[in-house]
Coordinates of C-alpha atoms and ligand atoms in Angstrom, one line a residue:
X5 CA -2.0 -28.5 17.4
X6 CA 1.3 -30.4 17.6
X7 CA -1.2 -33.6 18.5
X8 CA -2.9 -32.9 14.6
X9 CA 0.1 -32.6 13.4
X10 CA 2.5 -35.2 14.1
X11 CA -0.6 -37.4 12.1
X12 CA 1.8 -38.9 9.4
X13 CA -0.8 -39.9 7.6
X14 CA -1.8 -36.2 6.6
X15 CA -0.5 -35.0 3.5
X16 CA -1.0 -31.0 3.7
X17 CA -2.3 -28.8 0.9
X18 CA -0.2 -25.7 2.3
X19 CA 2.8 -25.7 4.8
X20 CA 3.8 -22.5 5.2
X21 CA 6.9 -21.3 6.5
X22 CA 6.8 -18.1 8.7
X23 CA 4.3 -16.4 10.6
X24 CA 4.4 -12.8 9.8
X25 CA 1.9 -10.7 8.1
X26 CA 3.3 -13.1 4.9
X27 CA 2.7 -16.3 5.7
X28 CA -0.4 -15.3 7.9
X29 CA -2.2 -13.9 5.1
X30 CA -2.0 -16.9 2.9
X31 CA -2.7 -18.9 5.5
X32 CA -6.4 -17.1 5.7
X33 CA -7.1 -17.3 2.3
X34 CA -5.7 -20.6 2.4
X35 CA -7.8 -22.1 4.9
X36 CA -10.9 -19.6 3.2
X37 CA -11.1 -21.3 0.4
X38 CA -11.2 -25.2 2.5
X39 CA -7.1 -26.1 2.1
X40 CA -5.6 -27.6 4.4
X41 CA -3.2 -25.3 5.9
X42 CA -0.1 -25.9 8.4
X43 CA 1.9 -22.5 9.6
X44 CA 5.1 -22.7 11.7
X45 CA 6.9 -20.5 13.3
X46 CA 10.3 -20.9 14.8
X47 CA 9.5 -18.2 17.5
X48 CA 6.2 -16.2 18.1
X49 CA 4.4 -15.2 15.7
X50 CA 5.4 -11.6 14.1
X51 CA 8.4 -11.7 16.8
X52 CA 10.4 -10.3 13.6
X53 CA 9.4 -7.4 11.2
X54 CA 6.0 -7.7 11.0
X55 CA 5.2 -6.2 15.4
X56 CA 7.7 -2.9 14.3
X57 CA 5.9 -1.3 11.2
X58 CA 4.8 2.3 11.7
X59 CA 1.0 0.6 12.4
X60 CA -0.4 2.2 8.8
X61 CA -3.2 0.5 6.6
X62 CA -2.0 2.8 3.9
X63 CA -1.5 2.9 0.1
X64 CA 1.8 4.6 0.7
X65 CA 1.8 9.0 -0.2
X66 CA 5.4 8.2 -1.3
X67 CA 5.0 6.1 -3.4
X68 CA 2.8 7.9 -6.0
X69 CA 5.2 10.6 -6.1
X70 CA 7.7 7.5 -7.3
X71 CA 4.2 7.7 -10.0
X72 CA 4.0 3.6 -8.7
X73 CA 0.0 4.4 -9.7
X74 CA -0.4 0.4 -9.5
X75 CA 1.2 -0.5 -6.4
X76 CA -1.3 2.7 -4.9
X77 CA -4.3 2.1 -6.0
X78 CA -3.8 -2.0 -4.5
X79 CA -3.2 -1.2 -0.9
X80 CA -5.7 1.5 -0.8
X81 CA -7.7 -0.7 -1.8
X82 CA -6.8 -3.1 0.3
X83 CA -7.3 -0.8 2.8
X84 CA -11.1 0.1 2.7
X85 CA -11.4 -4.0 3.2
X86 CA -9.0 -4.8 5.6
X87 CA -11.3 -1.3 7.4
X88 CA -14.1 -2.8 6.8
X89 CA -13.5 -6.9 8.1
X90 CA -11.7 -5.8 11.1
X91 CA -12.5 -2.9 12.7
X92 CA -12.4 -3.2 16.1
X93 CA -7.9 -2.7 14.7
X94 CA -8.2 -0.9 12.1
X95 CA -9.1 2.7 12.0
X96 CA -9.5 5.8 9.8
X97 CA -6.5 8.2 10.7
X98 CA -6.4 12.0 9.4
X99 CA -2.6 13.0 9.2
X100 CA -1.7 16.7 7.9
X101 CA 1.2 17.3 5.9
X102 CA 2.9 20.7 7.0
X103 CA 3.6 22.9 4.0
X104 CA 5.9 25.3 3.3
X105 CA 5.3 28.2 0.8
X106 CA 2.5 28.0 -2.5
X107 CA 4.4 25.1 -4.8
X108 CA 3.9 22.6 -1.9
X109 CA 0.5 23.2 -1.0
X110 CA -0.8 22.7 -4.5
X111 CA 1.7 19.4 -5.6
X112 CA 0.0 17.8 -2.0
X113 CA -3.4 19.1 -2.9
X114 CA -3.7 18.0 -6.1
X115 CA -1.8 14.4 -5.0
X116 CA -3.3 13.6 -2.8
X117 CA -6.5 14.1 -4.0
X118 CA -5.5 11.8 -6.9
X119 CA -4.7 9.5 -3.9
X120 CA -8.5 9.6 -3.1
X121 CA -9.9 9.2 -6.5
X122 CA -8.0 5.7 -6.1
X123 CA -9.8 4.5 -3.3
X124 CA -13.0 4.8 -5.0
X125 CA -15.5 4.0 -3.3
X126 CA -13.2 2.5 -0.5
X127 CA -11.8 5.9 0.3
X128 CA -11.3 7.4 3.5
X129 CA -11.9 10.3 3.2
X130 CA -11.2 13.6 0.8
X131 CA -8.1 15.4 1.2
X132 CA -8.3 19.1 1.5
X133 CA -5.7 22.4 2.3
X134 CA -5.9 24.1 5.7
X135 CA -5.2 27.2 6.8
X136 CA -2.3 27.7 8.7
X137 CA -4.3 28.9 11.9
X138 CA -6.0 25.7 11.3
X139 CA -3.1 23.7 10.7
X140 CA -2.3 25.2 14.5
X141 CA -5.1 24.8 15.9
X142 CA -5.8 21.0 14.9
X143 CA -2.2 20.2 15.7
X144 CA -1.1 22.3 19.2
X145 CA 2.3 21.1 19.1
X146 CA 3.9 22.2 16.2
X147 CA 6.0 24.9 15.3
X148 CA 4.6 28.2 13.6
X149 CA 7.5 29.2 11.9
X150 CA 8.2 25.8 9.9
X151 CA 4.7 26.0 8.1
X152 CA 3.1 27.9 6.0
X153 CA -0.3 25.9 5.6
X154 CA -1.3 22.2 6.0
X155 CA -2.9 19.7 4.0
X156 CA -5.2 17.0 5.5
X157 CA -5.6 13.2 3.9
X158 CA -7.0 10.2 5.3
X159 CA -5.5 6.8 6.0
X160 CA -5.6 3.1 8.0
X161 CA -3.9 3.1 11.2
X162 CA -3.6 -0.5 13.0
X163 CA -2.4 -2.5 15.6
X164 CA 0.1 -4.9 13.9
X165 CA 0.5 -7.9 15.8
X166 CA -3.6 -7.7 17.0
X167 CA -4.4 -8.2 13.9
X168 CA -1.6 -11.2 13.5
X169 CA -3.0 -13.0 15.9
X170 CA -6.7 -12.3 15.3
X171 CA -6.2 -13.5 12.2
X172 CA -5.0 -17.1 12.8
X173 CA -7.5 -17.6 15.3
X174 CA -9.7 -16.8 11.8
X175 CA -7.3 -19.4 10.3
X176 CA -8.0 -21.8 12.6
X177 CA -12.0 -21.5 13.2
X178 CA -11.5 -22.4 9.3
X179 CA -9.3 -25.8 10.6
X180 CA -5.6 -24.8 10.0
X181 CA -3.2 -25.5 12.1
X182 CA -0.9 -22.7 13.2
X183 CA 2.0 -23.4 15.4
X184 CA 4.8 -21.1 17.4
X185 CA 7.9 -21.7 18.7
X186 CA 8.4 -24.9 15.4
X187 CA 11.2 -23.7 13.4
X188 CA 11.9 -25.5 10.0
X189 CA 15.0 -26.7 9.2
X190 CA 15.1 -28.6 6.5
X191 CA 12.7 -29.9 3.0
X192 CA 12.2 -33.1 1.8
X193 CA 12.0 -34.1 -1.4
X194 CA 11.1 -36.7 -4.2
X195 CA 13.2 -38.8 -6.6
X196 CA 12.0 -36.2 -8.6
X197 CA 13.5 -33.2 -7.0
X198 CA 9.8 -32.0 -5.8
X199 CA 9.7 -30.3 -2.3
X200 CA 7.5 -32.9 -1.1
X201 CA 7.3 -31.5 3.2
X202 CA 8.9 -30.6 5.6
X203 CA 11.2 -31.0 8.9
X204 CA 10.8 -29.2 11.8
X205 CA 11.5 -29.4 15.4
X206 CA 9.4 -28.0 18.8
X207 CA 11.5 -25.7 20.6
X208 CA 10.1 -26.7 24.3
X209 CA 10.9 -30.6 23.5
X210 CA 13.0 -30.1 21.2
X211 CA 11.1 -33.2 19.5
X212 CA 11.5 -33.4 15.5
X213 CA 9.0 -34.3 12.5
X214 CA 8.1 -34.3 9.3
X215 CA 4.8 -33.6 7.9
X216 CA 3.9 -33.3 4.0
X217 CA 2.5 -30.7 1.7
X218 CA 1.2 -30.3 -1.6
X219 CA 2.8 -26.4 -1.8
X220 CA 5.6 -25.5 0.5
X221 CA 5.9 -21.6 0.8
X222 CA 8.4 -19.5 1.7
X223 CA 7.0 -16.9 3.8
X224 CA 10.0 -15.7 6.1
X225 CA 11.2 -12.2 4.9
X226 CA 14.4 -11.5 5.4
X227 CA 15.6 -14.7 6.1
X228 CA 14.0 -16.2 2.9
X229 CA 17.7 -17.0 1.9
X230 CA 17.9 -19.5 4.9
X231 CA 15.1 -21.5 3.2
X232 CA 16.4 -21.1 -0.3
X233 CA 19.5 -22.6 1.2
X234 CA 17.7 -25.8 2.6
X235 CA 16.7 -25.7 -1.1
X236 CA 19.5 -25.9 -2.7
X237 CA 22.4 -25.5 -0.9
X238 CA 24.2 -22.9 -3.4
X239 CA 21.6 -20.8 -3.6
X240 CA 22.9 -17.2 -4.4
X241 CA 21.7 -14.7 -2.0
X242 CA 18.8 -12.8 -2.3
X243 CA 18.1 -10.5 0.5
X244 CA 20.0 -7.8 2.2
X245 CA 18.3 -6.0 4.9
X246 CA 17.6 -2.8 5.3
X247 CA 16.6 -1.4 8.9
X248 CA 14.2 0.7 9.6
X249 CA 13.4 2.3 13.2
X250 CA 10.6 3.9 16.0
X251 CA 11.0 6.2 18.7
X252 CA 7.5 6.1 21.0
X253 CA 6.9 9.1 22.5
X254 CA 4.3 10.3 25.6
X255 CA 1.2 11.5 24.0
X256 CA 1.8 15.0 25.4
X257 CA 4.0 15.6 21.5
X258 CA 1.8 15.1 19.6
X259 CA -1.8 15.5 22.0
X260 CA -4.5 16.0 19.5
X261 CA -6.3 13.9 17.1
X262 CA -4.1 14.3 14.2
X263 CA -1.5 12.2 12.9
X264 CA 1.4 14.9 10.7
X265 CA 3.2 13.7 7.9
X266 CA 6.7 15.3 6.6
X267 CA 7.1 14.2 3.5
X268 CA 10.6 15.2 3.0
X269 CA 13.0 15.5 5.8
X270 CA 16.9 16.7 5.2
X271 CA 17.8 13.6 3.9
X272 CA 14.8 13.1 1.8
X273 CA 12.6 10.3 3.9
X274 CA 9.6 10.2 4.9
X275 CA 8.9 10.7 8.7
X276 CA 5.7 10.3 10.1
X277 CA 4.4 11.0 13.8
X278 CA 1.3 8.8 14.8
X279 CA -1.0 8.9 17.6
X280 CA -0.9 4.6 18.8
X281 CA -2.6 3.1 21.8
X282 CA -2.3 6.5 24.1
X283 CA 0.8 7.3 22.9
X284 CA 3.2 8.5 19.6
X285 CA 5.3 6.8 17.1
X286 CA 7.5 8.6 15.5
X287 CA 9.2 6.9 12.2
X288 CA 11.2 5.5 10.1
X289 CA 14.6 5.2 9.2
X290 CA 16.2 3.2 6.1
X291 CA 19.6 1.5 6.9
X292 CA 21.9 -0.8 5.7
X293 CA 22.4 -4.0 7.8
X294 CA 24.9 -6.7 7.3
X295 CA 23.1 -9.4 8.8
X296 CA 19.4 -9.9 9.2
X297 CA 18.5 -11.1 13.3
X298 CA 14.9 -11.5 14.7
X299 CA 16.1 -8.7 17.5
X300 CA 17.5 -5.6 15.9
X301 CA 19.1 -2.7 17.9
X302 CA 18.5 1.1 16.4
X303 CA 21.6 2.4 15.4
X304 CA 22.4 5.6 17.2
X305 CA 22.5 7.9 14.2
X306 CA 18.6 6.6 14.0
X307 CA 18.5 7.5 17.0
X308 CA 18.8 10.7 16.5
X309 CA 18.0 11.8 13.6
X310 CA 14.5 11.0 14.4
X311 CA 15.1 13.3 17.3
X312 CA 16.3 15.8 15.5
X313 CA 13.5 16.0 12.8
X314 CA 10.7 16.0 15.5
X315 CA 11.9 18.7 17.3
X316 CA 12.2 20.5 14.2
X317 CA 8.4 20.2 13.5
X318 CA 7.3 20.4 17.0
X319 CA 7.1 23.9 20.0
X320 CA 8.5 20.7 22.8
X321 CA 11.6 19.5 21.7
X322 CA 11.6 15.4 22.2
X323 CA 14.9 14.3 24.3
X324 CA 16.4 11.1 24.8
X325 CA 15.1 11.2 28.1
X326 CA 11.1 11.0 26.5
X327 CA 11.6 8.1 24.8
X328 CA 9.3 5.4 26.3
X329 CA 10.5 2.9 23.5
X330 CA 12.6 2.6 20.5
X331 CA 12.3 -0.6 18.3
X332 CA 13.8 -1.9 15.1
X333 CA 12.8 -3.7 12.3
X334 CA 14.1 -5.2 8.7
X335 CA 13.1 -5.1 5.0
X336 CA 14.2 -7.3 2.6
X337 CA 15.7 -6.0 0.0
X338 CA 17.3 -7.4 -3.3
X339 CA 20.7 -7.8 -2.5
X340 CA 23.4 -5.8 -4.9
X341 CA 24.7 -8.5 -7.7
X342 CA 28.0 -7.6 -8.6
X343 CA 29.6 -4.5 -8.2
X344 CA 28.5 -0.6 -9.5
X345 CA 24.9 -2.5 -8.9
X346 CA 22.7 -0.5 -6.6
X347 CA 20.7 -2.4 -4.6
X348 CA 16.9 -2.4 -5.4
X349 CA 14.4 -2.4 -3.7
X350 CA 12.5 -5.7 -3.6
X351 CA 9.8 -4.5 -0.7
X352 CA 7.4 -2.6 -2.5
X353 CA 5.4 -4.6 -4.3
X354 CA 5.3 -8.3 -3.5
X355 CA 6.9 -11.0 -5.6
X356 CA 6.2 -14.5 -5.8
X357 CA 9.7 -16.5 -6.4
X358 CA 9.6 -20.3 -8.2
X359 CA 12.2 -22.8 -7.3
X360 CA 13.1 -25.6 -9.2
X361 CA 11.6 -27.5 -6.4
X362 CA 8.1 -26.4 -6.6
X363 CA 8.7 -24.2 -4.0
X364 CA 7.3 -21.5 -3.2
X365 CA 8.6 -18.3 -2.2
X366 CA 7.1 -14.9 -1.2
X367 CA 8.6 -11.7 -0.4
X368 CA 8.5 -8.2 -0.3
X369 CA 5.2 -6.4 0.2
X370 CA 3.4 -5.0 3.3
X371 CA 1.2 -5.4 6.0
X372 CA -1.9 -3.3 4.6
X373 CA -1.9 -5.9 1.2
X374 CA -0.9 -8.8 3.5
X375 CA -4.9 -10.4 2.4
X376 CA -4.5 -9.4 -1.5
X377 CA -0.7 -11.1 -1.1
X378 CA -2.6 -14.4 0.1
X379 CA -4.9 -14.7 -2.8
X380 CA -2.7 -13.9 -5.4
X381 CA -0.4 -17.4 -3.7
X382 CA -3.1 -19.1 -3.5
X383 CA -4.1 -18.1 -6.7
X384 CA -0.8 -19.0 -8.5
X385 CA -0.2 -23.3 -6.5
X386 CA -3.9 -23.4 -8.3
X387 CA -2.3 -22.8 -11.5
X388 CA 1.0 -24.3 -10.9
X389 CA -0.3 -27.3 -9.6
X390 CA -3.1 -27.8 -12.1
X391 CA -5.9 -27.6 -9.3
X392 CA -9.3 -26.5 -10.2
X393 CA -9.4 -22.2 -9.3
X394 CA -11.9 -21.1 -6.2
X395 CA -12.4 -17.8 -6.3
X396 CA -10.8 -15.7 -3.0
X397 CA -12.7 -15.9 0.1
X398 CA -10.9 -13.3 2.3
X399 CA -12.6 -9.9 0.4
X400 CA -15.0 -9.1 3.2
X401 CA -14.4 -12.5 5.7
X402 CA -14.6 -10.5 9.1
X403 CA -11.3 -11.4 11.0
X404 CA -12.1 -12.7 14.9
X405 CA -13.0 -10.0 17.5
X406 CA -14.6 -8.2 14.3
X407 CA -16.9 -5.2 16.1
X408 CA -18.3 -2.3 15.4
X409 CA -17.4 1.3 16.3
X410 CA -15.7 0.0 19.9
X411 CA -14.9 2.7 21.8
X412 CA -11.2 3.8 22.0
X413 CA -10.7 4.9 25.7
X414 CA -12.0 1.6 26.7
X415 CA -8.6 0.0 27.5
X416 CA -9.9 -3.7 26.5
X417 CA -11.0 -2.0 23.2
X418 CA -8.4 -4.1 20.6
X419 CA -10.4 -6.9 21.5
X420 CA -12.7 -6.1 19.9
X421 CA -16.1 -8.5 20.4
X422 CA -13.4 -10.8 23.0
X423 CA -13.5 -7.6 25.3
X424 CA -17.0 -9.8 27.0
X425 CA -15.5 -13.0 27.1
X426 CA -12.2 -11.3 29.7
X427 CA -14.8 -9.8 31.4
X428 CA -16.5 -12.9 31.9
X429 CA -13.2 -14.8 32.7
X430 CA -11.6 -11.7 35.3
X431 CA -15.0 -12.0 37.2
X432 CA -15.5 -15.4 37.5
X433 CA -11.4 -16.4 38.9
X434 CA -11.0 -12.7 40.6
X435 CA -8.8 -11.6 38.0
X436 CA -9.0 -8.1 37.7
X437 CA -6.6 -7.0 39.7
X438 CA -4.4 -4.2 37.8
X439 CA -0.4 -5.3 36.8
X440 CA -0.2 -1.2 35.2
X441 CA -1.8 1.5 36.4
X442 CA -0.3 3.5 32.8
X443 CA -0.6 0.4 31.1
X444 CA -4.3 -0.3 31.9
X445 CA -3.6 -3.6 31.7
X446 CA -5.1 -6.4 34.3
X447 CA -4.5 -10.0 35.4
X448 CA -7.1 -11.5 33.3
X449 CA -5.2 -10.2 29.8
X450 CA -2.4 -12.4 30.5
X451 CA -4.2 -15.9 31.0
X452 CA -6.2 -14.9 28.0
X453 CA -2.9 -14.5 26.2
X454 CA -1.7 -17.9 27.8
X455 CA -5.3 -20.0 27.1
X456 CA -6.2 -18.2 23.8
X457 CA -4.0 -16.9 22.0
X458 CA -0.7 -19.2 22.1
X459 CA 1.7 -16.8 24.0
X460 CA 4.2 -19.4 25.8
X461 CA 6.6 -16.7 27.0
X462 CA 6.6 -13.5 29.0
X463 CA 7.7 -11.4 25.9
X464 CA 4.8 -12.6 24.0
X465 CA 2.3 -11.0 26.6
X466 CA 4.1 -7.9 27.0
X467 CA 5.8 -7.4 23.8
X468 CA 2.9 -8.7 21.5
X469 CA -0.4 -9.9 22.8
X470 CA -0.3 -6.8 24.9
X471 CA 2.2 -4.1 23.0
X472 CA 4.0 -3.2 26.7
X473 CA 7.3 -3.4 25.4
X474 CA 6.7 -1.2 22.4
X475 CA 4.7 1.8 24.7
X476 CA 6.9 1.8 27.9
X477 CA 10.0 -0.5 27.6
X478 CA 11.3 0.4 31.5
X479 CA 7.2 0.2 32.4
X480 CA 7.2 -3.8 31.0
X481 CA 10.4 -4.8 32.9
X482 CA 8.8 -3.6 35.7
X483 CA 5.9 -6.1 35.1
X484 CA 7.7 -8.5 34.1
X485 CA 8.2 -10.5 37.3
X486 CA 4.1 -10.7 37.9
X487 CA 3.6 -11.7 34.2
X488 CA 6.1 -14.7 35.0
X489 CA 3.8 -16.0 37.4
X490 CA 0.7 -15.9 35.8
X491 CA 1.3 -17.8 33.1
X492 CA 4.0 -20.4 35.3
X493 CA 0.1 -20.8 36.8
X494 CA -1.5 -21.6 34.2
X495 CA 0.9 -23.7 32.3
X496 CA 2.4 -25.2 35.4
X497 CA 5.9 -23.8 35.1
X498 CA 8.6 -24.1 38.5
X499 CA 10.6 -20.7 39.9
X500 CA 13.4 -21.2 37.8
X501 CA 11.3 -20.6 35.2
X502 CA 9.7 -17.8 36.1
X503 CA 13.5 -16.2 36.6
X504 CA 14.9 -17.4 33.4
X505 CA 11.7 -15.6 31.9
X506 CA 12.5 -12.8 33.4
X507 CA 16.2 -12.7 32.6
X508 CA 15.6 -13.3 28.9
X509 CA 12.8 -10.6 28.8
X510 CA 14.9 -7.7 30.4
X511 CA 18.5 -8.7 28.4
X512 CA 15.9 -8.2 25.0
X513 CA 14.2 -5.1 26.3
X514 CA 17.0 -3.4 27.9
X515 CA 17.4 -2.5 23.8
X516 CA 14.2 -0.9 23.7
X517 CA 15.3 1.9 26.6
X518 CA 17.4 4.5 25.9
X519 CA 20.4 5.2 28.2
Ligands
FAD9 C1 10.3 -0.4 9.4 C2 9.2 -0.6 8.9 C3 7.7 -0.3 9.1 C4 7.0 -0.7 8.2 N1 5.5 -0.1 8.1 C5 4.7 -0.3 7.2 C6 3.5 0.1 7.8 O1 2.7 1.0 8.6 N2 2.0 -0.5 7.0 C7 2.4 -1.8 6.6 O2 1.6 -1.9 5.8 N3 4.3 -1.9 6.5 C8 5.1 -1.5 7.2 N4 5.6 -2.3 6.3 C9 6.2 -3.7 5.4 C10 5.2 -4.8 7.2 O3 5.9 -4.3 8.2 C11 6.2 -6.0 6.3 O4 6.2 -6.2 4.7 C12 5.5 -7.1 6.7 O5 6.0 -6.9 8.1 C13 7.0 -8.7 6.3 O6 5.9 -9.7 6.8 P1 6.6 -11.4 6.7 O7 5.9 -12.3 7.3 O8 7.3 -11.3 4.3 O9 7.6 -10.9 7.3 P2 8.2 -11.6 8.8 O10 7.4 -10.5 9.2 O11 9.6 -10.9 9.0 O12 8.2 -12.5 9.1 C14 8.9 -13.2 8.6 C15 8.5 -14.7 9.7 O13 10.0 -16.1 9.6 C16 10.0 -16.6 10.5 N5 11.3 -17.2 10.2 C17 12.0 -17.7 9.6 N6 12.8 -18.8 9.3 C18 11.9 -19.4 9.6 C19 11.8 -21.3 9.8 N7 13.7 -21.5 9.5 N8 10.8 -21.7 10.4 C20 10.4 -21.2 10.6 N9 9.8 -19.6 10.7 C21 11.1 -19.3 10.1 C22 10.6 -15.7 11.6 O14 10.9 -15.8 12.7 C23 9.0 -14.3 11.5 O15 8.5 -14.8 12.2 C24 6.8 -1.8 7.8 C25 7.9 -2.3 7.1 C26 9.3 -2.0 8.0 C27 10.6 -3.1 7.8

């Protein structure tokens, strides 16, 4: 793809800066409509916020409580479409809200019935009140003293980075050029000040490229200001990041199939406990942070808050030593302008900002609505540039790997239709040896990730092509040398490269471990 992109004669319809959920959704829609697309990611795809979500495909029950019906309606429709388009990665997840007293029961039953109605035909199942006995039967680890009954509702649950990789594969199959480890460091402009292209550097070779595009899109999440500064050096700061942390626990803390949603913790936040890849993800928090970074670090008070709240609702209190991994992601919030004005969250619904140069910046939204965000951005581009409107082509587009009725007890289930190819590779090249019995990863997955999923580093494989870093950080560090050796063989790298890879993986991953 680097070779293709270096052809200076091309002018691409879209150049997208940023390979998180937003950029990936735009690349899918634009390539599905037949446009030529280049997507550039400075690190690995979803390295930032998009690999650190709560893993929910949801309308957002809490936004309904805030009266944002339009936002919830849009998200529950997208939830239903994603469930149809990527059934190997998205599943219907039942949640139970533990209630305290009749008012709670009524409030949540009525509210969640409205939530179901908003989804119409795309509803994932009816909400209902269940008795205390039934609640205790369904969630064997819930503290009986904390509940009077329960309300069950349904949302979607997914694997964020696996969806990103498969969506990028779909875009690539429709002609898009998608490149990781390529960072944009400047924009090119014509005499009228209109942006005409980007300058980027291949981080592996340090080679610089200049490419031309008709529509340049800034989809860099919490880094949006960096690109806005490239467009206009005096651009004001618009983003103030806020951090959300999750802890991962062993399945014994929530051994049954239902997730728990605690709608009002002591400080008014929502807390989820969700089964994920045979573990439990617990979170999240909302803490203002000074500076954006690709590897935000969980704060002690965030960890304590999650452990304390979970302990109150579970019969077995999770301790620090039970935490298999801790990960943090950043939300782009609007920076406060002047004293006295409160920071206002812009991340709930997505927004498109137009710069005088024609640059479009998309921020906010959520993973659940990534397809719709792509549709809106491409519609806006067509309108702004006077191009004919091509109706969206992604509503019913099956995502790469599409497979119905996957058996989720199969350790390779999330590859969907690619599983067969991986097993074939494993048979032909003798790659069936396990590299982690507890995480159930085999050598073939590493080779597959390098050959077919653009993995370039140990971290790409352990954090994002498989989810070992988030599922058991210590075990993933133990796996790192073997993974480095397999990748080195594939990419023709030497021992020094392997050593450096393992060291840098361990350095990053030590932040995912609680001492
Ligand atoms: C704690 C938390 C939990 C969440 N949980 C959920 C959930 O359960 N469900 C849901 O639907 N949504 C959830 N969200 C929202 C969702 O995760 C985000 O909306 C989404 O991931 C944002 O994607 P993005 O592409 O805008 O940003 P990012 O993921 O940050 O991607 C931006 C990318 O741009 C790249 N970049 C930056 N500068 C450059 C440059 N100069 N050149 C090239 N590339 C560059 C970065 O490396 C990065 O990869 C959650 C968000 C948070 C913070």
